[in-house]
Amino acid sequence: MKKTTRLIVIIAVLGLVALTIFKLASNKKEVTERVYHANINAKALVQVDTVKESSFGASTTFLGTFSPSREVSIASETSGKVITVGIKEGSQVVAGTLIAHLNDAVLQAQFSSAKANLANAATTLKRYNAAPTGVTQLQMDNAHTQVLTNQAQIEQLQRQIDQYTIKAPFAGVITARNFDLGAIVSPGTTLATLIDIATLKLEISVPEKYVMQFKKDMSLNVKTDVYPNTIFKGAVDYISSNADASHNYTVKVLVTNTVQSPLRAGMYGNVIVGSSALQNAISIPRSALLGSSQKPQVYVAQNGVAKLRDIEIGASNETDVQVTNGLKVNDIVITGGLVNLTGGTKIDVK
């Protein structure tokens, strides 16, 4: 009887295990069927254009990126606990605006004591000077020394106290705040980042055959796609003395920001320089351009596949960009549908 019961239990357990395995396998198959699998043979729809030679207009345009004219990381010179927070991210500040105040209670007590000691020393010295009879020269010298010592101590304490109040060194915008009320900071701790965008710096890369058109402090017109009907005034601040490996020179243009059409760091800008028309310049539509002005790239359609290619650019206008290296006439560049592309993506032209 016991053997029969044991056999029944074993058979039941084995049956339960088999049922569980079957159920898990069924669930795995069902989940696998429901999971989305990208179709590796699917093609991305794109728009393309053919690289061509063209003539640019009577002015040459150089593409660049705006950056702050000044940028600084504001750090603490001493250690302490933050008891006052004076700014937040995005705050517009002027020179001297409070960034943070650290707990300086101990120093303030020492400062008050030092002022009291100075007052006593000054009183003693004044009394000695008023009635010198009976006062030795040593007492007079000691009293004078005590006054000077207390004055020096007060000046030193004031310098230390000043370090507990961190202020903005110039007017600008707070782009990062790295502390909160109650935080313990130490010397060198970066509390905030401050940028000056009242004047912006536009850095462009100029091929050697155009660089002689630029002179220090010369006035230039600057345009942006953000404000297509606005012309900003700029002035050449820097022209590099050495060319890079591609024989391009870095030119920095200072551009005055405006309240009516405020510019931001990171925006593209076009520096317009008067010149004769460029003949037979290889160009592509601006919509094909990827990356930055320092490292431009394009997708080239080749054998039904999108291939990412590094290029070098020169002048530009409202619609096209000159390519000085990396492309040749009749190459096919992708101008639309770029968001879905990576190098090697199969494509289908609309």
Short mmCIF file of C-alpha atoms in Angstrom, two decimals:
data_model
loop_
_atom_site.label_atom_id
_atom_site.label_comp_id
_atom_site.label_asym_id
_atom_site.label_seq_id
_atom_site.Cartn_x
_atom_site.Cartn_y
_atom_site.Cartn_z
CA MET A 1 0.00 0.00 0.00
CA LYS A 2 2.79 2.38 0.91
CA LYS A 3 4.59 1.57 -2.35
CA THR A 4 1.44 2.28 -4.33
CA THR A 5 0.94 5.62 -2.58
CA ARG A 6 4.57 6.58 -3.15
CA LEU A 7 4.32 5.69 -6.83
CA ILE A 8 1.21 7.84 -7.22
CA VAL A 9 2.97 10.81 -5.59
CA ILE A 10 6.01 10.44 -7.85
CA ILE A 11 3.82 10.24 -10.96
CA ALA A 12 1.88 13.33 -9.82
CA VAL A 13 5.07 15.32 -9.22
CA LEU A 14 6.50 14.32 -12.59
CA GLY A 15 3.25 15.28 -14.27
CA LEU A 16 3.26 18.68 -12.54
CA VAL A 17 6.87 19.32 -13.62
CA ALA A 18 6.06 18.37 -17.19
CA LEU A 19 3.03 20.66 -17.19
CA THR A 20 5.10 23.55 -15.83
CA ILE A 21 7.80 23.08 -18.49
CA PHE A 22 5.18 22.96 -21.23
CA LYS A 23 3.52 26.14 -19.92
CA LEU A 24 6.83 28.03 -19.71
CA ALA A 25 7.75 27.00 -23.25
CA SER A 26 4.35 28.17 -24.50
CA ASN A 27 4.73 31.53 -22.72
CA LYS A 28 8.23 32.03 -24.17
CA LYS A 29 6.94 31.37 -27.67
CA GLU A 30 4.05 33.79 -27.16
CA VAL A 31 6.33 36.56 -25.80
CA THR A 32 8.80 36.04 -28.63
CA GLU A 33 6.02 36.37 -31.18
CA ARG A 34 4.81 39.62 -29.59
CA VAL A 35 8.23 41.31 -29.43
CA TYR A 36 8.83 43.81 -32.22
CA HIS A 37 11.68 42.81 -34.51
CA ALA A 38 13.08 45.50 -36.73
CA ASN A 39 13.03 44.60 -40.37
CA ILE A 40 16.68 44.72 -41.30
CA ASN A 41 15.70 44.82 -44.95
CA ALA A 42 13.49 47.91 -44.53
CA LYS A 43 14.79 51.01 -46.31
CA ALA A 44 14.75 54.58 -45.00
CA LEU A 45 13.01 57.09 -47.24
CA VAL A 46 15.31 60.03 -48.02
CA GLN A 47 15.60 63.03 -50.29
CA VAL A 48 18.84 63.61 -52.19
CA ASP A 49 20.61 66.21 -54.27
CA THR A 50 23.53 66.09 -56.65
CA VAL A 51 26.80 67.81 -55.84
CA LYS A 52 27.38 70.49 -58.45
CA GLU A 53 29.59 73.39 -59.37
CA SER A 54 28.02 76.81 -58.95
CA SER A 55 28.83 80.49 -58.63
CA PHE A 56 28.27 82.23 -55.30
CA GLY A 57 27.00 85.79 -55.17
CA ALA A 58 28.89 89.05 -54.71
CA SER A 59 29.50 88.34 -51.03
CA THR A 60 31.09 85.37 -49.34
CA THR A 61 29.49 83.86 -46.25
CA PHE A 62 31.38 81.84 -43.65
CA LEU A 63 29.48 79.60 -41.26
CA GLY A 64 30.38 79.50 -37.56
CA THR A 65 29.01 78.86 -34.09
CA PHE A 66 28.34 81.44 -31.39
CA SER A 67 30.01 81.02 -28.01
CA PRO A 68 30.11 83.26 -24.91
CA SER A 69 32.67 86.05 -24.99
CA ARG A 70 33.54 85.11 -21.40
CA GLU A 71 32.89 81.99 -19.34
CA VAL A 72 34.04 81.29 -15.81
CA SER A 73 33.58 78.62 -13.17
CA ILE A 74 32.93 80.39 -9.86
CA ALA A 75 34.61 78.57 -6.99
CA SER A 76 34.89 78.99 -3.24
CA GLU A 77 38.20 80.14 -1.76
CA THR A 78 37.43 78.71 1.66
CA SER A 79 35.45 75.97 3.38
CA GLY A 80 32.15 76.36 5.14
CA LYS A 81 28.42 75.73 5.18
CA VAL A 82 26.16 77.56 2.70
CA ILE A 83 23.64 79.68 4.61
CA THR A 84 22.45 81.88 1.74
CA VAL A 85 21.84 81.00 -1.93
CA GLY A 86 21.75 84.03 -4.18
CA ILE A 87 21.19 82.59 -7.65
CA LYS A 88 19.49 79.88 -9.66
CA GLU A 89 20.11 78.46 -13.12
CA GLY A 90 19.17 81.04 -15.74
CA SER A 91 19.58 84.00 -13.38
CA GLN A 92 20.64 87.27 -15.00
CA VAL A 93 23.29 88.79 -12.75
CA VAL A 94 25.42 91.92 -12.61
CA ALA A 95 28.95 92.24 -11.30
CA GLY A 96 28.83 91.83 -7.52
CA THR A 97 25.60 89.81 -7.38
CA LEU A 98 25.61 87.41 -4.42
CA ILE A 99 26.24 83.82 -5.49
CA ALA A 100 26.45 82.26 -2.02
CA HIS A 101 27.22 83.19 1.57
CA LEU A 102 28.98 80.78 3.91
CA ASN A 103 28.63 80.66 7.69
CA ASP A 104 31.19 83.15 9.05
CA ALA A 105 29.87 83.44 12.64
CA VAL A 106 33.21 82.48 14.22
CA LEU A 107 35.13 85.02 12.15
CA GLN A 108 32.56 87.71 12.89
CA ALA A 109 33.03 87.11 16.64
CA GLN A 110 36.80 87.35 16.22
CA PHE A 111 36.34 90.52 14.17
CA SER A 112 34.22 92.14 16.90
CA SER A 113 36.81 91.19 19.53
CA ALA A 114 39.62 92.61 17.41
CA LYS A 115 37.76 95.91 17.01
CA ALA A 116 37.28 96.12 20.77
CA ASN A 117 40.98 95.43 21.34
CA LEU A 118 41.86 98.15 18.83
CA ALA A 119 39.62 100.63 20.59
CA ASN A 120 41.29 99.87 23.94
CA ALA A 121 44.77 100.12 22.45
CA ALA A 122 43.91 103.40 20.76
CA THR A 123 42.54 104.80 24.04
CA THR A 124 45.70 103.81 25.88
CA LEU A 125 47.92 105.40 23.24
CA LYS A 126 45.82 108.57 23.27
CA ARG A 127 46.10 108.78 27.06
CA TYR A 128 49.86 108.33 26.93
CA ASN A 129 50.17 111.06 24.29
CA ALA A 130 47.96 113.43 26.31
CA ALA A 131 49.95 113.02 29.54
CA PRO A 132 53.44 111.80 28.70
CA THR A 133 54.81 112.62 32.15
CA GLY A 134 55.57 109.39 33.94
CA VAL A 135 55.18 107.30 30.75
CA THR A 136 58.34 105.58 29.64
CA GLN A 137 59.37 105.37 26.01
CA LEU A 138 58.97 101.60 26.19
CA GLN A 139 55.33 101.96 27.29
CA MET A 140 54.71 104.46 24.50
CA ASP A 141 56.27 102.12 21.91
CA ASN A 142 54.31 99.14 23.18
CA ALA A 143 51.03 101.05 23.03
CA HIS A 144 51.75 102.15 19.45
CA THR A 145 52.72 98.60 18.46
CA GLN A 146 49.49 97.26 19.99
CA VAL A 147 47.43 99.63 17.87
CA LEU A 148 49.24 98.57 14.69
CA THR A 149 48.90 94.88 15.59
CA ASN A 150 45.15 95.17 16.16
CA GLN A 151 44.70 97.09 12.90
CA ALA A 152 46.56 94.37 10.98
CA GLN A 153 44.46 91.68 12.68
CA ILE A 154 41.24 93.46 11.69
CA GLU A 155 42.39 93.78 8.06
CA GLN A 156 43.30 90.09 7.95
CA LEU A 157 39.97 89.04 9.45
CA GLN A 158 38.11 91.27 6.98
CA ARG A 159 39.87 89.56 4.07
CA GLN A 160 38.91 86.17 5.47
CA ILE A 161 35.30 87.25 5.99
CA ASP A 162 35.13 88.54 2.42
CA GLN A 163 36.00 85.04 1.20
CA TYR A 164 32.81 83.73 2.82
CA THR A 165 30.72 85.88 0.49
CA ILE A 166 31.02 84.67 -3.12
CA LYS A 167 29.96 87.20 -5.77
CA ALA A 168 29.65 87.32 -9.56
CA PRO A 169 32.82 88.73 -11.14
CA PHE A 170 30.96 90.20 -14.13
CA ALA A 171 27.47 90.58 -15.59
CA GLY A 172 26.03 87.57 -17.37
CA VAL A 173 23.84 84.49 -17.11
CA ILE A 174 24.16 81.61 -14.64
CA THR A 175 24.15 78.42 -16.71
CA ALA A 176 24.81 75.95 -13.89
CA ARG A 177 24.43 75.94 -10.09
CA ASN A 178 26.15 73.08 -8.31
CA PHE A 179 25.16 73.65 -4.67
CA ASP A 180 22.13 74.01 -2.42
CA LEU A 181 21.33 75.58 0.92
CA GLY A 182 23.17 73.76 3.71
CA ALA A 183 25.86 72.31 1.47
CA ILE A 184 29.39 72.05 2.86
CA VAL A 185 31.91 73.43 0.38
CA SER A 186 35.68 73.38 0.37
CA PRO A 187 38.34 75.50 -1.35
CA GLY A 188 38.18 75.04 -5.11
CA THR A 189 34.62 73.71 -5.11
CA THR A 190 32.88 74.95 -8.28
CA LEU A 191 29.63 76.57 -7.21
CA ALA A 192 28.32 77.95 -10.50
CA THR A 193 29.12 78.65 -14.13
CA LEU A 194 28.71 82.20 -15.45
CA ILE A 195 28.75 83.24 -19.10
CA ASP A 196 28.74 86.66 -20.71
CA ILE A 197 26.50 86.79 -23.78
CA ALA A 198 26.09 90.57 -23.95
CA THR A 199 28.80 90.11 -26.54
CA LEU A 200 29.15 86.78 -28.31
CA LYS A 201 32.13 85.25 -30.05
CA LEU A 202 31.55 83.77 -33.51
CA GLU A 203 34.35 81.44 -34.59
CA ILE A 204 34.70 80.65 -38.28
CA SER A 205 37.14 78.62 -40.35
CA VAL A 206 38.48 80.56 -43.35
CA PRO A 207 40.34 78.94 -46.28
CA GLU A 208 43.72 80.49 -46.99
CA LYS A 209 42.61 82.13 -50.25
CA TYR A 210 40.06 84.24 -48.35
CA VAL A 211 41.91 84.98 -45.13
CA MET A 212 43.53 88.15 -46.45
CA GLN A 213 40.05 89.68 -46.73
CA PHE A 214 39.93 89.84 -42.92
CA LYS A 215 41.61 92.59 -40.91
CA LYS A 216 41.78 93.12 -37.15
CA ASP A 217 38.88 95.27 -35.89
CA MET A 218 37.17 95.40 -39.31
CA SER A 219 33.37 95.67 -39.17
CA LEU A 220 31.31 92.79 -40.53
CA ASN A 221 27.66 91.93 -41.02
CA VAL A 222 26.45 88.75 -39.34
CA LYS A 223 23.20 86.87 -40.02
CA THR A 224 21.50 83.86 -38.45
CA ASP A 225 18.82 81.45 -39.59
CA VAL A 226 16.95 82.17 -36.34
CA TYR A 227 16.46 85.85 -37.30
CA PRO A 228 16.68 85.80 -41.12
CA ASN A 229 15.63 89.46 -41.45
CA THR A 230 18.06 90.82 -38.84
CA ILE A 231 21.64 91.89 -39.51
CA PHE A 232 23.95 91.91 -36.49
CA LYS A 233 27.08 94.02 -36.27
CA GLY A 234 30.38 92.30 -35.61
CA ALA A 235 34.07 93.12 -35.50
CA VAL A 236 37.09 90.89 -36.12
CA ASP A 237 38.80 90.18 -32.81
CA TYR A 238 41.32 87.49 -33.74
CA ILE A 239 42.93 85.98 -36.84
CA SER A 240 45.12 82.93 -36.29
CA SER A 241 48.69 83.10 -37.51
CA ASN A 242 48.93 79.38 -38.26
CA ALA A 243 46.70 77.37 -40.59
CA ASP A 244 45.41 73.93 -39.70
CA ALA A 245 46.18 70.79 -41.70
CA SER A 246 43.53 71.78 -44.25
CA HIS A 247 45.03 75.27 -44.75
CA ASN A 248 42.14 76.95 -42.93
CA TYR A 249 42.58 79.83 -40.50
CA THR A 250 40.52 80.45 -37.37
CA VAL A 251 38.88 83.87 -37.27
CA LYS A 252 36.94 85.09 -34.23
CA VAL A 253 34.31 87.79 -34.61
CA LEU A 254 32.77 89.63 -31.64
CA VAL A 255 29.04 90.25 -32.12
CA THR A 256 26.97 92.56 -29.93
CA ASN A 257 23.81 90.85 -28.66
CA THR A 258 20.46 92.66 -28.74
CA VAL A 259 17.34 92.59 -26.59
CA GLN A 260 15.08 92.62 -29.64
CA SER A 261 16.72 89.57 -31.25
CA PRO A 262 18.62 87.78 -28.48
CA LEU A 263 21.26 85.33 -29.60
CA ARG A 264 22.28 82.25 -27.62
CA ALA A 265 25.54 80.38 -27.38
CA GLY A 266 25.56 77.36 -29.68
CA MET A 267 23.53 78.97 -32.48
CA TYR A 268 24.89 79.08 -36.02
CA GLY A 269 25.92 82.41 -37.50
CA ASN A 270 27.00 83.55 -40.95
CA VAL A 271 29.75 86.12 -41.39
CA ILE A 272 29.24 88.06 -44.61
CA VAL A 273 32.32 89.40 -46.35
CA GLY A 274 32.22 91.35 -49.62
CA SER A 275 34.16 89.75 -52.45
CA SER A 276 33.92 88.90 -56.10
CA ALA A 277 31.75 85.96 -57.08
CA LEU A 278 33.22 82.48 -56.60
CA GLN A 279 33.30 80.62 -59.90
CA ASN A 280 33.06 76.84 -60.29
CA ALA A 281 32.74 76.21 -56.56
CA ILE A 282 31.60 72.74 -55.50
CA SER A 283 28.54 73.19 -53.32
CA ILE A 284 25.78 71.30 -51.53
CA PRO A 285 22.45 72.41 -50.01
CA ARG A 286 22.72 73.60 -46.42
CA SER A 287 20.07 71.00 -45.48
CA ALA A 288 22.62 68.23 -46.17
CA LEU A 289 25.12 69.57 -43.64
CA LEU A 290 25.62 67.70 -40.35
CA GLY A 291 27.93 68.23 -37.39
CA SER A 292 29.59 71.53 -36.55
CA SER A 293 31.37 74.11 -38.66
CA GLN A 294 34.67 72.75 -37.29
CA LYS A 295 33.80 69.12 -38.14
CA PRO A 296 31.15 69.09 -40.87
CA GLN A 297 29.78 65.84 -42.26
CA VAL A 298 27.27 64.65 -44.86
CA TYR A 299 25.54 61.40 -45.75
CA VAL A 300 26.38 60.24 -49.28
CA ALA A 301 24.01 57.90 -51.13
CA GLN A 302 26.12 55.12 -52.60
CA ASN A 303 24.80 51.82 -54.00
CA GLY A 304 21.55 52.17 -52.08
CA VAL A 305 23.29 52.76 -48.75
CA ALA A 306 23.83 55.94 -46.66
CA LYS A 307 27.51 56.48 -45.91
CA LEU A 308 28.69 59.17 -43.48
CA ARG A 309 31.55 61.24 -44.84
CA ASP A 310 33.75 63.98 -43.34
CA ILE A 311 34.05 67.11 -45.46
CA GLU A 312 35.63 70.55 -45.32
CA ILE A 313 33.60 73.66 -46.05
CA GLY A 314 34.34 77.22 -47.13
CA ALA A 315 31.97 80.00 -48.06
CA SER A 316 28.20 79.72 -47.82
CA ASN A 317 25.09 81.67 -48.67
CA GLU A 318 21.41 81.45 -47.76
CA THR A 319 20.89 78.05 -49.43
CA ASP A 320 24.23 76.42 -50.24
CA VAL A 321 27.60 75.66 -48.68
CA GLN A 322 30.88 75.46 -50.53
CA VAL A 323 32.74 72.15 -50.08
CA THR A 324 36.51 72.47 -50.34
CA ASN A 325 37.34 68.82 -49.68
CA GLY A 326 35.58 65.47 -49.31
CA LEU A 327 33.10 65.57 -52.20
CA LYS A 328 33.28 65.72 -55.97
CA VAL A 329 30.88 66.79 -58.67
CA ASN A 330 27.96 64.35 -59.22
CA ASP A 331 28.24 62.76 -55.77
CA ILE A 332 24.76 62.22 -54.33
CA VAL A 333 24.20 63.76 -50.88
CA ILE A 334 21.18 63.12 -48.67
CA THR A 335 19.22 66.27 -47.80
CA GLY A 336 16.07 64.90 -46.13
CA GLY A 337 15.15 61.99 -43.86
CA LEU A 338 18.45 62.33 -42.00
CA VAL A 339 16.96 61.66 -38.57
CA ASN A 340 16.57 57.94 -39.28
CA LEU A 341 20.03 57.39 -40.71
CA THR A 342 23.20 55.82 -39.43
CA GLY A 343 26.22 54.81 -41.42
CA GLY A 344 25.29 51.79 -43.55
CA THR A 345 21.51 52.30 -43.48
CA LYS A 346 19.75 51.06 -46.62
CA ILE A 347 17.87 53.89 -48.33
CA ASP A 348 15.12 54.48 -50.82
CA VAL A 349 14.90 57.84 -52.60
CA LYS A 350 11.50 59.53 -52.57
#
